[in-house]
Short mmCIF file of C-alpha atoms in Angstrom, two decimals:
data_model
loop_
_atom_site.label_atom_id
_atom_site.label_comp_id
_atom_site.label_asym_id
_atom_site.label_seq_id
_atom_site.Cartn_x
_atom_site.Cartn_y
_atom_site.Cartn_z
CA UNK A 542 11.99 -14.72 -12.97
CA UNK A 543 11.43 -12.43 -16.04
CA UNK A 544 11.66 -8.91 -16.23
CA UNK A 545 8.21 -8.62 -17.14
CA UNK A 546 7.50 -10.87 -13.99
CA UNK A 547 9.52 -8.45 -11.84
CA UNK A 548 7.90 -5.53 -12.99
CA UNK A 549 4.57 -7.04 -12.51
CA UNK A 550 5.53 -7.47 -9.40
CA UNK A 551 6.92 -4.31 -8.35
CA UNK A 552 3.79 -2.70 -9.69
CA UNK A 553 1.84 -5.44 -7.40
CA UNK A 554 3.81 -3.67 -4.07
CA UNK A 555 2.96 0.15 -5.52
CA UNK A 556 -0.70 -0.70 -5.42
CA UNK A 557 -0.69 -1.74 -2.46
CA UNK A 558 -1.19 2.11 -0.81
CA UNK A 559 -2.81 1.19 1.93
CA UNK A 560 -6.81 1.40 1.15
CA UNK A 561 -10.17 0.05 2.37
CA UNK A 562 -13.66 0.14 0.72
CA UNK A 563 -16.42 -2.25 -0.33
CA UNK A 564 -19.15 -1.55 -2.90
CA UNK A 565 -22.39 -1.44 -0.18
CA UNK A 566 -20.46 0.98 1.88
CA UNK A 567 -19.43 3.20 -0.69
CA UNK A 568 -21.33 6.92 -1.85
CA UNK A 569 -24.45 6.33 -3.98
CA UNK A 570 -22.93 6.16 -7.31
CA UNK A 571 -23.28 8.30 -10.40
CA UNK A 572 -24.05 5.55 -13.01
CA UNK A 573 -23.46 2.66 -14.15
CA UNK A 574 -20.41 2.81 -16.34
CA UNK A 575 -18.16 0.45 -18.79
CA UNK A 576 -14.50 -0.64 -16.89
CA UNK A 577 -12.38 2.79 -16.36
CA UNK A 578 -10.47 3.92 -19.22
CA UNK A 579 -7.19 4.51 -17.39
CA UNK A 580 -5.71 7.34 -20.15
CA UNK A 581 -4.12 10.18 -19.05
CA UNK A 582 -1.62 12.54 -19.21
CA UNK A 583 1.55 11.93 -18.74
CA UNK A 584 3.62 11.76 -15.77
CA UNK A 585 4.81 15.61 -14.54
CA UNK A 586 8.24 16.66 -15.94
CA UNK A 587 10.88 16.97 -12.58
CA UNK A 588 13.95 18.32 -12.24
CA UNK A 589 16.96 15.90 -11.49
CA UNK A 590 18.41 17.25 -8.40
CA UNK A 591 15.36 17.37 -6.13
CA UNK A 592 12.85 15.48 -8.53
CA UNK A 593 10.01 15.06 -6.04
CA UNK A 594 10.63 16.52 -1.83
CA UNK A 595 8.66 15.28 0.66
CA UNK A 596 4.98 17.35 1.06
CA UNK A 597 6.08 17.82 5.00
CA UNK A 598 9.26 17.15 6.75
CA UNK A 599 9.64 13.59 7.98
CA UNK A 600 10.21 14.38 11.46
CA UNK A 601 8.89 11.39 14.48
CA UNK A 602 7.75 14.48 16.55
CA UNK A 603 4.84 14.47 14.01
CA UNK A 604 3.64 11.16 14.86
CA UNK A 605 1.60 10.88 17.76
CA UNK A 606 -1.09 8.46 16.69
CA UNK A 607 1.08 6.72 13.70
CA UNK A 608 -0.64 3.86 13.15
CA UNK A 609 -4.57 5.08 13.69
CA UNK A 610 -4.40 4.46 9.67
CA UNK A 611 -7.56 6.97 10.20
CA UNK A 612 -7.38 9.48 7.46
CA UNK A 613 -10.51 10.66 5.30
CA UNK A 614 -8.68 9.03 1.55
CA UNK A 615 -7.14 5.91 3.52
CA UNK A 616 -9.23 4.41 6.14
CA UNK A 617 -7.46 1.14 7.11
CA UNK A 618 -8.05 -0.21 10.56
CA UNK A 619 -6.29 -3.10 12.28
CA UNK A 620 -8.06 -6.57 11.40
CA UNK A 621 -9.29 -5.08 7.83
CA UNK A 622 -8.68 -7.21 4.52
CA UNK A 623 -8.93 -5.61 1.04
CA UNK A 624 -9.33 -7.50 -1.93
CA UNK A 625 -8.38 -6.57 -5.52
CA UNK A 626 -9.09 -7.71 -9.20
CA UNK A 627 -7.17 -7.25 -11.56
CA UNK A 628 -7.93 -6.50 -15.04
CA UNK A 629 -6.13 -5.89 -18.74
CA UNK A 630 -6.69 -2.47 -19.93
CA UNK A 631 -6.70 -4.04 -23.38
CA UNK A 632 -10.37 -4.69 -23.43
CA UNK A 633 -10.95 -4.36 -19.65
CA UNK A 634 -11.34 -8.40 -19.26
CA UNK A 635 -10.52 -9.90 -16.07
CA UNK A 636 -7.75 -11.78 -15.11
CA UNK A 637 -7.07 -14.51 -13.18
CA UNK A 638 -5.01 -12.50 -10.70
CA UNK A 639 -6.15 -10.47 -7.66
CA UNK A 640 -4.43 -8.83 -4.60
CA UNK A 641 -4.90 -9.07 -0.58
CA UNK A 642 -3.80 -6.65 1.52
CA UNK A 643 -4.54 -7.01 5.74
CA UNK A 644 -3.93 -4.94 7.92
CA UNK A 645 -1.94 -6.58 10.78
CA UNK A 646 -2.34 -5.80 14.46
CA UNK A 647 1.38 -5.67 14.20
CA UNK A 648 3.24 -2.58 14.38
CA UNK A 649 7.06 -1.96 14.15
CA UNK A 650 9.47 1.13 14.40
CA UNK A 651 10.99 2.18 11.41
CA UNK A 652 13.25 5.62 11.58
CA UNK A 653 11.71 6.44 14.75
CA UNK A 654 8.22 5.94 13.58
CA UNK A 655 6.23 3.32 14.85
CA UNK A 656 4.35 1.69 11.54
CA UNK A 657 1.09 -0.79 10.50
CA UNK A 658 1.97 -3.88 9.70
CA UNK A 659 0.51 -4.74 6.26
CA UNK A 660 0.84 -8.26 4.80
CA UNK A 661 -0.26 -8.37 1.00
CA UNK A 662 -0.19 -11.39 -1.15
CA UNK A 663 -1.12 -11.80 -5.34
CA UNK A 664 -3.15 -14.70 -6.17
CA UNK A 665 -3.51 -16.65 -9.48
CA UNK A 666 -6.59 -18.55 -9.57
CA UNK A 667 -6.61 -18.85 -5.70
CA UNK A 668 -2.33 -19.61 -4.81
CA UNK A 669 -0.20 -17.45 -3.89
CA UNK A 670 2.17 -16.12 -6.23
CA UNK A 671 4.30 -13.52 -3.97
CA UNK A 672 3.44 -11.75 -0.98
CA UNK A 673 4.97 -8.36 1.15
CA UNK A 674 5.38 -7.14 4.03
CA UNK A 675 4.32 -2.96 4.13
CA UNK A 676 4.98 -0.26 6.57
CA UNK A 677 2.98 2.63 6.60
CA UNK A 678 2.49 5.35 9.30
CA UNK A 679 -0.06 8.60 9.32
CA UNK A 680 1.76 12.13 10.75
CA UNK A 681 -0.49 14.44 12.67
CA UNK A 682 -1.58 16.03 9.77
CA UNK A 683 -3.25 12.44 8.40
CA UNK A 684 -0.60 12.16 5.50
CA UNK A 685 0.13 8.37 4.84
CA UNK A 686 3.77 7.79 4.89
CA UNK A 687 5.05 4.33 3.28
CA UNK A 688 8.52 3.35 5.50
CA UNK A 689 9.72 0.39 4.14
CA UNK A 690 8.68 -2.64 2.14
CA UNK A 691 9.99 -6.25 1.85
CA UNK A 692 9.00 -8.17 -0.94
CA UNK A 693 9.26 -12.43 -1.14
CA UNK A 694 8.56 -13.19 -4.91
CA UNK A 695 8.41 -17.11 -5.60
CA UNK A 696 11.12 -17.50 -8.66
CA UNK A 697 12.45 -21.13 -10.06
CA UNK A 698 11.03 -22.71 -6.55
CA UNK A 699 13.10 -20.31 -4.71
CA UNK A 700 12.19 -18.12 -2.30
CA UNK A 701 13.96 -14.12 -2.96
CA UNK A 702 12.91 -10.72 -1.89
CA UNK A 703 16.32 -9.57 -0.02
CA UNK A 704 17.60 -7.13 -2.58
CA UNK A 705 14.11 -5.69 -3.32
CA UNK A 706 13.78 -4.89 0.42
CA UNK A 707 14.03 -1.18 1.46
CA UNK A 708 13.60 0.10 5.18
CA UNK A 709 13.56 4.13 5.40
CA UNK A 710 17.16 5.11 7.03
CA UNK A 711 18.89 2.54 5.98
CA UNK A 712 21.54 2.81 2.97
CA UNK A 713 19.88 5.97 1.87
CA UNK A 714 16.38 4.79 2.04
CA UNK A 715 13.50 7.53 2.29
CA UNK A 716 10.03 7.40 3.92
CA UNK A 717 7.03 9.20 1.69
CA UNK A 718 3.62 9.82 1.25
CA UNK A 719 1.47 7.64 -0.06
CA UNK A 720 -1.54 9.74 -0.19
CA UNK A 721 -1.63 13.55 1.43
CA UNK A 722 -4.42 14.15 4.35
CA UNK A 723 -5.00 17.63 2.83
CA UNK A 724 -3.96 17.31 -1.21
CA UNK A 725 -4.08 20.56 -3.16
CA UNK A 726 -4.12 20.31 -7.21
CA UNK A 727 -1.83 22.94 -7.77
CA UNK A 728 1.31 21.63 -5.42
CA UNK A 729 4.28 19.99 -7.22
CA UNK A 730 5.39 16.47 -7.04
CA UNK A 731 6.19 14.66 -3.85
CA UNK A 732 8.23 12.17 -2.22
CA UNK A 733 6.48 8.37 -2.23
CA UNK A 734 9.20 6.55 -1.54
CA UNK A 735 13.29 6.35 -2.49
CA UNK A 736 15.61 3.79 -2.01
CA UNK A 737 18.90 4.24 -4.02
CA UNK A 738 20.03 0.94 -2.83
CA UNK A 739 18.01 -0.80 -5.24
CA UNK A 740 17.22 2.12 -7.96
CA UNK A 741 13.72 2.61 -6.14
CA UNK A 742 12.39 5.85 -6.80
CA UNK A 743 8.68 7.26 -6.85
CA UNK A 744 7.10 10.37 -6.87
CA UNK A 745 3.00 11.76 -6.55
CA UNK A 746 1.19 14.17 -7.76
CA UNK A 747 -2.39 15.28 -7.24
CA UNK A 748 -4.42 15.00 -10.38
CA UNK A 749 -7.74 15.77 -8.87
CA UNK A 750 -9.34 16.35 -5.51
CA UNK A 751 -13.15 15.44 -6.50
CA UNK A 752 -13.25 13.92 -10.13
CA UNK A 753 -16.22 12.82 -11.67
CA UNK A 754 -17.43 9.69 -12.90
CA UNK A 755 -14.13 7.81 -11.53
CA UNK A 756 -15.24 3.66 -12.99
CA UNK A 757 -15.49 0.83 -11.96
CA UNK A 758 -16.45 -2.34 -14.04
CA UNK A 759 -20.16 -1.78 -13.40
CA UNK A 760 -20.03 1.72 -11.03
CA UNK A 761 -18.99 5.66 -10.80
CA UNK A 762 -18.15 7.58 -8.49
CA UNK A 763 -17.78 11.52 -7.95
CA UNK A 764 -16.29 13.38 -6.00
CA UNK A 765 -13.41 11.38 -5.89
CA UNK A 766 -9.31 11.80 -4.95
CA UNK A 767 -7.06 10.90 -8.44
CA UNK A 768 -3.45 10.81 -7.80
CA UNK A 769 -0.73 9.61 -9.85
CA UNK A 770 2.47 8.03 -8.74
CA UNK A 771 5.36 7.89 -11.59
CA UNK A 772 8.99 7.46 -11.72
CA UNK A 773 12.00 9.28 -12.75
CA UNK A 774 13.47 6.96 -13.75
CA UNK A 775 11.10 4.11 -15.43
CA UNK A 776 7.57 3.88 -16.01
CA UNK A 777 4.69 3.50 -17.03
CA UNK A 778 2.86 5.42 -14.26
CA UNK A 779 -0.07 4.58 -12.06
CA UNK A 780 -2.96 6.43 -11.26
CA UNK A 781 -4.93 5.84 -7.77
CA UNK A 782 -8.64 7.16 -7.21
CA UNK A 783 -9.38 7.45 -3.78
CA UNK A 784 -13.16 7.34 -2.34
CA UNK A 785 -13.06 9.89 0.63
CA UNK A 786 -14.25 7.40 3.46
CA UNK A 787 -13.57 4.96 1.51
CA UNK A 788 -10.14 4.63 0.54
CA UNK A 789 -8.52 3.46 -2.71
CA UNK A 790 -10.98 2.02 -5.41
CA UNK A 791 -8.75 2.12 -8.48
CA UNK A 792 -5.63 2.00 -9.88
CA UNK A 793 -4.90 1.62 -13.02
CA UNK A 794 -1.28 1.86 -15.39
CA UNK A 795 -1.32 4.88 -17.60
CA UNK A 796 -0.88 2.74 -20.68
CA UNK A 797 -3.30 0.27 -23.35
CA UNK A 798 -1.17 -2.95 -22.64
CA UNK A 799 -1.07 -2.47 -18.88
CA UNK A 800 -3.25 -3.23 -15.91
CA UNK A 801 -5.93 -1.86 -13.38
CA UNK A 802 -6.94 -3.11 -10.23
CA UNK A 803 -10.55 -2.75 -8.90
CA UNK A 804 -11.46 -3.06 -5.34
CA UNK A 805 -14.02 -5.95 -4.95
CA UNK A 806 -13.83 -6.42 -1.34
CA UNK A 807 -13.83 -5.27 1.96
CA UNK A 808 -14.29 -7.46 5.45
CA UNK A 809 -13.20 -7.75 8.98
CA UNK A 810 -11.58 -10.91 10.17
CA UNK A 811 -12.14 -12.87 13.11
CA UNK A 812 -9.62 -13.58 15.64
CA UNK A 813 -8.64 -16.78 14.12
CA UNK A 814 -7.76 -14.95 10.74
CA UNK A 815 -6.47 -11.81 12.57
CA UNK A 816 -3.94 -14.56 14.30
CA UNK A 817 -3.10 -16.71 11.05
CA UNK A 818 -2.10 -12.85 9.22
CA UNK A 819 -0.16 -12.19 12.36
CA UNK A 820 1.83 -15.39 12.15
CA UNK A 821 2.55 -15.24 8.26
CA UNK A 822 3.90 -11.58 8.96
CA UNK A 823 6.21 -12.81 11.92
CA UNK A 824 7.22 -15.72 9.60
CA UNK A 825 8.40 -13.12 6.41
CA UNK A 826 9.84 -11.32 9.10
CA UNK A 827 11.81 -14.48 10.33
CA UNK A 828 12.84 -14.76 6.90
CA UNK A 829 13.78 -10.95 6.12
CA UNK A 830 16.41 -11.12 9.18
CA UNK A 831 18.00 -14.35 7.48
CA UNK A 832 18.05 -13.04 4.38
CA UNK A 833 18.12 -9.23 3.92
CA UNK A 834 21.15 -6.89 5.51
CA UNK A 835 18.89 -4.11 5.00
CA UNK A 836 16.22 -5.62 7.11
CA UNK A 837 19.10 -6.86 9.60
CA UNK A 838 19.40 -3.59 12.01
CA UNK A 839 15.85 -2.98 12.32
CA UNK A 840 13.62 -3.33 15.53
CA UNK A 841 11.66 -6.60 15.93
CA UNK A 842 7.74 -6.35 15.60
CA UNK A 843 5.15 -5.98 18.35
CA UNK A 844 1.85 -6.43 18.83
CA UNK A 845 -0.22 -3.38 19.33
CA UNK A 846 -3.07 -4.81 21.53
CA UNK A 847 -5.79 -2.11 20.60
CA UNK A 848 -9.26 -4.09 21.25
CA UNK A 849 -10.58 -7.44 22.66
CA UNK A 850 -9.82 -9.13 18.96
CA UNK A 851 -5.93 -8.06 19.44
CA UNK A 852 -5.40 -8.76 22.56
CA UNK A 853 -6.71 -12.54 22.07
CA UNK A 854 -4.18 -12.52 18.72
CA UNK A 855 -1.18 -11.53 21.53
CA UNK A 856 -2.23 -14.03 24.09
CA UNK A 857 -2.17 -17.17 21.28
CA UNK A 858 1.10 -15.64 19.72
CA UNK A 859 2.65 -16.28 23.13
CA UNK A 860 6.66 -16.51 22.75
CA UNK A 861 6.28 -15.70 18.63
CA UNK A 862 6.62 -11.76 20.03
CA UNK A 863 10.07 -10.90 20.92
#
């Protein structure tokens, strides 16, 4: 694989916040509007030593309801696929790409947090090009944390992903938020995720709590959540605009010759495609224990059996559960 295929790729997995929305569902808009122009300043200056701390102690205590992904920026309930275009920022055409993300009635316990399951996947022109398995949790106080990700990019016909794999507690690995429950402007950088292991390291801060006229190809919004996410270490960095009941609509590189996605999609599945997401996370997971030491030590999914839909998805899974 490249490097610029890798870093397309990693970008793929930072979009991939957790979000829900569709266009009919969404606040009355402010105007029609050309594709979002995703300038910007840059990325906050940070310290070395501490360069972004988490915005609340990562503590399981705080986690009562941790994966009711219920919170006002990132509505995601089990059973819920998102679907993303993406397009160049040089001339805002569209590309041939997009992203899936579904949330999984799967849940698993990462650092003494039980997490969502989220299975995402990149398409080009309809196959799949790489997909992910995501753990995210909310904290009492409806911050999203991210707790781990492991990522199976196709490269020369071969299935990888181990060493891109990071599970919070393990080798150094961190848990942070993706997007706060209660973001304030004027608070400093935080924690999204950190994983020394692999030279992972990403930080947040909040732009804007109700921007105007946030675009998409043919829409605006107001009123809307704009936070970027940057690294220490490497860039470019990405901003996310989040619709309050919504979720994530946008998120665009902070650069002319990179990429945004827009949200195009929103639906529930049916039991037969809530199963089939089940079964393609179980099967990554299959492969993460062969493959990935960091993945090795960790707990085996379940299946959190929350309505009539999940409970059918358990009974068919049968023996697939440990």
């Amino acid at each position: 694989m490249t490097t610029g295929a890798v870093r397309r790729a990693r970008l793929t997995i930072a979009f991939a916040s957790a979000v829900t929305a569709v266009a009919a569902t969404l606040v009355a808009p402010a105007r029609a509007a050309e594709p979002a122009d995703p300038g910007g300043p840059a990325a906050t200056v940070v310290g070395a030593a501490e360069p972004c701390p988490p915005p609340a102690g990562f503590r399981p205590g705080r986690f009562e309801d941790s994966t009711e992904l219920d919170g006002r920026y990132q509505p995601l309930p089990a059973g819920t696929e998102l679907t993303w275009q993406v397009h160049a920022n040089d001339g805002g055409r569209a590309l041939p790409r997009t992203v899936v993300l579904t949330a999984t009635d799967l849940v698993k316990r990462i650092d003494g947090v039980w997490a969502r399951v989220l299975w995402q996947r990149q398409l080009a022109e309809g196959v799949a090009t790489g997909s992910a398995l995501l753990f995210q949790a909310q904290d009492d106080d409806r911050n999203v944390w991210q707790l781990g990700a492991y990522p199976v990019l196709p490269a020369d016909g071969t299935v990888t992903g181990a060493s891109e794999a990071w599970i919070a507690g393990v080798a150094g690995a961190r848990a942070g938020v993706v997007v706060p429950g209660d973001p304030e402007v004027d608070e400093p950088p935080y924690l999204r995720a950190a994983a020394p292991g692999i030279g992972l390291l990403r930080c947040g801060f909040v732009v804007d709590t109700s921007a105007r006229e946030v675009c998409a190809p043919a829409i605006c919004y107001d009123g809307v959540l704009v936070v970027e996410e940057f690294s220490p270490l490497l860039g470019p960095p990405v901003r996310h605009a989040y619709l309050p009941g919504a979720g994530l609509i946008v998120a665009a590189q902070v650069n002319s010759d990179g990429e945004t996605l827009f949200l195009t999609a929103r639906r529930r599945l049916s039991v037969e495609e809530r199963l089939a997401a089940a079964e393609a996370a179980l099967g990554l997971e299959e492969r993460a224990y062969a493959g990935s030491e960091v993945y090795a030590g960790t707990e085996a999914m379940r299946l959190q059996a929350a309505d009539a839909d999940a409970r059918a998805v358990r009974w068919a899974l049968g023996d697939r559960l440990r």
